[in-house]
XYZ file of C-alpha atoms in Angstrom:
314
model
C 23.577 252.789 151.720
C 26.734 254.216 149.681
C 27.399 255.877 153.248
C 26.958 252.678 155.095
C 28.706 249.968 152.974
C 32.001 251.373 153.797
C 31.459 250.939 157.624
C 30.386 247.773 157.199
C 33.323 246.744 155.162
C 35.796 248.417 157.702
C 33.654 246.151 160.373
C 34.299 242.933 158.465
C 38.176 243.802 157.653
C 38.571 244.526 161.516
C 36.795 241.400 162.333
C 38.456 239.493 159.913
C 41.810 240.652 160.035
C 41.956 240.460 156.327
C 40.575 242.779 152.937
C 40.157 239.287 151.148
C 38.160 237.922 153.934
C 35.823 240.730 154.500
C 35.384 240.846 150.840
C 34.109 237.499 150.538
C 31.963 237.864 153.631
C 30.160 241.241 151.874
C 30.335 239.469 148.258
C 32.604 242.395 147.056
C 35.855 241.762 144.784
C 39.192 242.596 146.905
C 40.528 245.200 144.467
C 36.978 246.942 145.084
C 37.412 246.532 148.783
C 40.546 247.426 149.441
C 39.823 251.040 147.491
C 36.504 251.471 149.228
C 38.902 251.361 152.656
C 41.124 253.556 150.786
C 38.324 256.002 149.683
C 37.044 255.981 153.846
C 40.176 256.513 155.112
C 40.831 259.786 152.775
C 37.511 260.767 153.838
C 38.244 260.661 157.387
C 41.518 262.029 157.203
C 43.471 259.419 159.130
C 45.257 255.657 158.541
C 42.686 253.449 159.903
C 44.679 249.908 158.919
C 48.243 248.489 159.407
C 48.878 246.669 156.371
C 51.361 243.989 155.999
C 51.620 240.631 154.278
C 51.039 238.475 157.162
C 47.679 240.331 158.888
C 45.888 243.272 158.664
C 45.361 245.435 161.949
C 43.757 248.547 163.239
C 45.734 251.762 163.622
C 45.479 253.561 167.229
C 42.996 256.008 165.168
C 41.120 252.672 163.617
C 40.479 251.447 166.922
C 39.404 254.966 168.301
C 36.882 255.123 165.219
C 35.771 251.128 165.703
C 32.902 251.959 168.193
C 31.781 254.656 166.578
C 31.538 252.799 163.332
C 29.634 249.838 165.412
C 27.326 252.455 166.684
C 26.526 254.127 163.538
C 26.039 250.707 161.404
C 23.740 248.876 164.533
C 21.557 252.817 164.402
C 21.230 252.142 160.696
C 19.639 248.680 161.553
C 17.895 250.014 164.396
C 15.954 252.736 162.512
C 15.062 250.379 160.014
C 13.785 247.939 162.520
C 12.016 250.902 164.181
C 10.212 251.401 160.882
C 8.846 247.946 160.030
C 9.023 246.497 163.681
C 5.294 245.240 164.474
C 4.413 243.850 168.096
C 4.230 240.400 166.465
C 7.420 240.765 164.550
C 9.702 237.772 165.073
C 13.380 237.733 165.739
C 15.619 238.097 162.870
C 18.591 239.019 161.479
C 22.179 238.666 163.230
C 22.028 238.200 167.563
C 24.912 238.579 169.124
C 25.073 238.129 172.810
C 27.662 237.211 175.614
C 26.075 234.539 178.425
C 27.695 233.351 181.465
C 29.817 230.601 181.065
C 28.340 228.155 183.853
C 24.419 228.902 183.635
C 24.920 229.944 179.356
C 26.092 226.218 178.936
C 23.838 224.471 181.166
C 20.441 226.483 180.263
C 20.875 229.802 178.173
C 22.007 228.407 175.058
C 19.326 226.176 174.968
C 16.385 228.200 176.222
C 17.368 230.891 173.350
C 17.545 228.401 170.786
C 13.945 227.040 171.824
C 12.289 230.469 172.106
C 14.180 231.423 168.660
C 13.078 228.022 166.723
C 9.460 228.080 168.330
C 8.888 232.049 167.322
C 11.372 232.764 164.002
C 12.671 229.516 162.574
C 15.256 229.832 159.478
C 15.421 233.687 160.553
C 17.857 234.412 162.801
C 21.563 233.884 162.914
C 22.768 233.286 166.558
C 26.366 234.238 167.927
C 27.211 233.196 171.413
C 29.785 234.009 173.451
C 30.236 232.382 176.698
C 32.661 234.144 179.138
C 32.602 235.357 182.816
C 33.818 239.236 181.895
C 31.441 241.542 181.992
C 31.556 242.172 177.948
C 31.821 246.081 177.050
C 29.025 246.711 174.607
C 30.117 249.436 172.868
C 33.707 247.791 172.597
C 33.031 244.202 171.932
C 31.244 242.804 168.847
C 28.180 241.944 171.064
C 24.989 243.191 170.796
C 23.685 242.294 174.320
C 24.771 240.566 177.013
C 23.094 238.358 180.120
C 25.139 238.821 183.551
C 25.007 238.291 186.909
C 24.848 241.853 189.130
C 23.976 245.140 189.250
C 24.928 246.811 185.571
C 28.138 248.675 186.319
C 27.688 251.491 183.390
C 24.232 253.685 183.959
C 24.397 253.569 180.329
C 23.100 250.106 179.958
C 19.604 249.311 180.106
C 18.944 246.084 181.825
C 16.143 243.900 181.816
C 16.001 241.349 185.062
C 15.861 237.496 184.627
C 16.177 236.635 188.116
C 16.113 239.868 190.410
C 15.915 238.265 193.475
C 18.845 234.880 192.988
C 21.152 234.708 195.283
C 24.747 232.624 195.696
C 24.601 229.492 197.967
C 27.194 227.725 199.582
C 27.373 223.867 198.146
C 29.886 220.842 198.258
C 29.205 217.413 197.232
C 28.322 214.554 199.316
C 31.951 212.937 199.143
C 33.860 216.453 200.000
C 31.275 216.373 203.570
C 32.020 212.567 204.222
C 35.689 213.531 204.132
C 35.799 217.076 205.665
C 32.312 217.430 207.590
C 29.876 220.512 207.334
C 30.583 223.882 208.374
C 28.102 225.471 210.676
C 28.883 228.860 210.643
C 30.591 231.201 207.918
C 33.575 231.240 210.383
C 34.061 227.541 209.872
C 34.740 228.067 206.260
C 38.439 228.890 207.297
C 38.976 225.509 208.067
C 37.472 224.205 204.392
C 39.081 223.933 200.899
C 36.844 226.857 199.071
C 36.843 227.144 195.633
C 36.982 230.816 194.764
C 36.444 232.320 191.468
C 37.457 235.442 189.603
C 34.977 238.218 189.594
C 35.629 241.298 187.593
C 39.640 241.691 188.056
C 39.900 240.151 190.929
C 39.890 236.583 193.105
C 36.754 236.650 195.308
C 37.744 235.465 198.519
C 35.704 237.452 200.644
C 32.277 235.464 201.043
C 29.690 237.343 202.640
C 26.141 236.017 204.110
C 23.270 237.362 206.337
C 21.783 235.769 209.202
C 18.149 234.811 209.278
C 18.114 235.861 212.906
C 19.500 239.199 211.581
C 23.271 240.346 211.540
C 25.764 239.737 208.825
C 28.812 237.984 208.666
C 32.158 238.038 205.967
C 35.187 235.686 206.157
C 38.190 235.644 204.297
C 38.517 232.000 202.654
C 41.116 229.925 201.171
C 41.613 226.915 198.964
C 43.896 225.302 196.479
C 41.922 226.248 193.226
C 40.885 229.338 191.534
C 39.372 230.148 187.875
C 37.794 232.611 186.081
C 35.206 230.396 184.812
C 32.436 229.732 187.163
C 31.577 226.191 184.917
C 34.622 225.006 185.900
C 34.159 225.724 189.862
C 30.838 223.790 189.992
C 32.635 220.917 188.246
C 35.137 221.236 190.854
C 32.342 221.202 193.477
C 30.630 218.195 191.680
C 34.378 216.471 192.090
C 34.764 217.042 195.693
C 37.521 218.818 195.583
C 35.950 221.889 197.783
C 32.772 223.976 199.310
C 31.822 226.460 196.426
C 29.824 229.723 196.611
C 27.757 229.473 193.661
C 24.150 231.269 191.970
C 21.667 229.311 193.070
C 20.501 229.355 189.462
C 24.034 227.843 188.525
C 23.562 224.831 191.055
C 19.329 224.630 191.230
C 19.551 220.901 188.873
C 22.742 219.702 191.225
C 21.067 220.199 194.244
C 17.800 218.728 193.245
C 19.589 216.125 192.187
C 21.596 215.573 195.041
C 24.794 216.033 193.835
C 25.637 218.815 195.734
C 24.088 220.030 199.094
C 23.420 223.595 200.361
C 25.008 224.491 203.324
C 24.760 226.942 206.356
C 20.807 226.645 206.603
C 20.367 229.591 209.008
C 22.169 231.860 206.088
C 21.375 233.808 203.276
C 23.855 234.062 200.469
C 25.301 237.701 198.431
C 22.713 238.811 196.004
C 23.162 237.770 192.789
C 20.607 238.804 190.547
C 20.626 238.148 186.502
C 19.871 240.703 183.976
C 19.830 240.875 180.224
C 21.947 244.373 179.308
C 21.879 246.799 176.179
C 23.194 249.707 175.084
C 20.196 251.651 174.834
C 16.544 251.425 174.862
C 16.223 251.433 170.586
C 17.762 247.526 170.715
C 14.919 246.502 173.234
C 12.661 245.598 170.521
C 9.148 243.788 171.258
C 10.849 240.833 170.039
C 13.987 240.782 172.376
C 11.425 242.066 175.129
C 9.618 238.511 174.463
C 12.719 236.846 174.696
C 14.062 238.280 177.944
C 10.307 237.255 179.341
C 10.731 233.946 178.612
C 14.286 233.717 179.962
C 12.886 235.412 183.152
C 9.876 232.520 183.170
C 12.479 229.573 182.752
C 14.475 231.409 185.558
C 11.566 231.544 187.805
C 10.951 227.512 186.889
C 14.610 226.607 187.697
C 15.116 228.195 190.949
C 12.484 226.013 192.940
C 13.613 222.556 191.670
C 16.515 223.151 194.299
C 14.158 221.416 196.883
C 14.497 223.832 199.314
C 13.373 227.330 200.864
C 15.413 229.791 202.756
C 14.281 229.296 206.639
C 11.740 232.786 207.920
C 12.960 234.889 209.652
C 13.265 234.040 213.421
C 12.829 230.698 212.583
């Protein structure tokens, strides 16, 4: 524990940008905290922080040490959990998860809260970060991420939440009354398409598969681009254009008639949803139960859109 305490203090100071704030978080005195970091720096032979009167920040060596310190502290916590974790042990401790913005705000936060309340009331500290940017689970202060698409890193373990989910082209009744319906993917060139940032670039090439066989890809354009999937959905609801969204994101809007699914003879791009973790050691029985609970809820959410894909050859 004497070896672990300086690492915990280092992580707290890096996150808070202040020795005094980190010391308060860990119930230490500021002098003791400063001396502990100085001792850690001597042991490592590098300077971890640049001190100033305005703010504490990591040096280049501190930035390199940060992910390793996180892994060491996480490995200790995982090891303790492995010794005490039983199949029926509830979620507990500090759970930090990155969620996609749209389905995160609409559904996932509530589903996680309901699961935690039912299984471990009062035993869980939950920290959620909503972003459509793929979280780096080593560099960033999160333990898990829920993301669309296949894991970009082979070191990540992915539990499927909605493996068969796809994108669906949709627009509001008001937009369709004003601009008409596209009948083929090529017609989208004549429409205002609501594009979003996917990774580091704008997702402006939309791909579809025909139920008759074959595929089509079209470069779309429009007056609005966002890096937040929830905002793209709000624009579509406001009648500002055509959106190409995950079916999970727009399921309730399709069911309520606020949005209308388009191109019934075409199938949208795959958009599988996964719960991602750095390693299997983090996937405790409780975490697997949570992921399974989310998978079942995703299964129940999609059918409420009230439509099925046409059969091949229809």
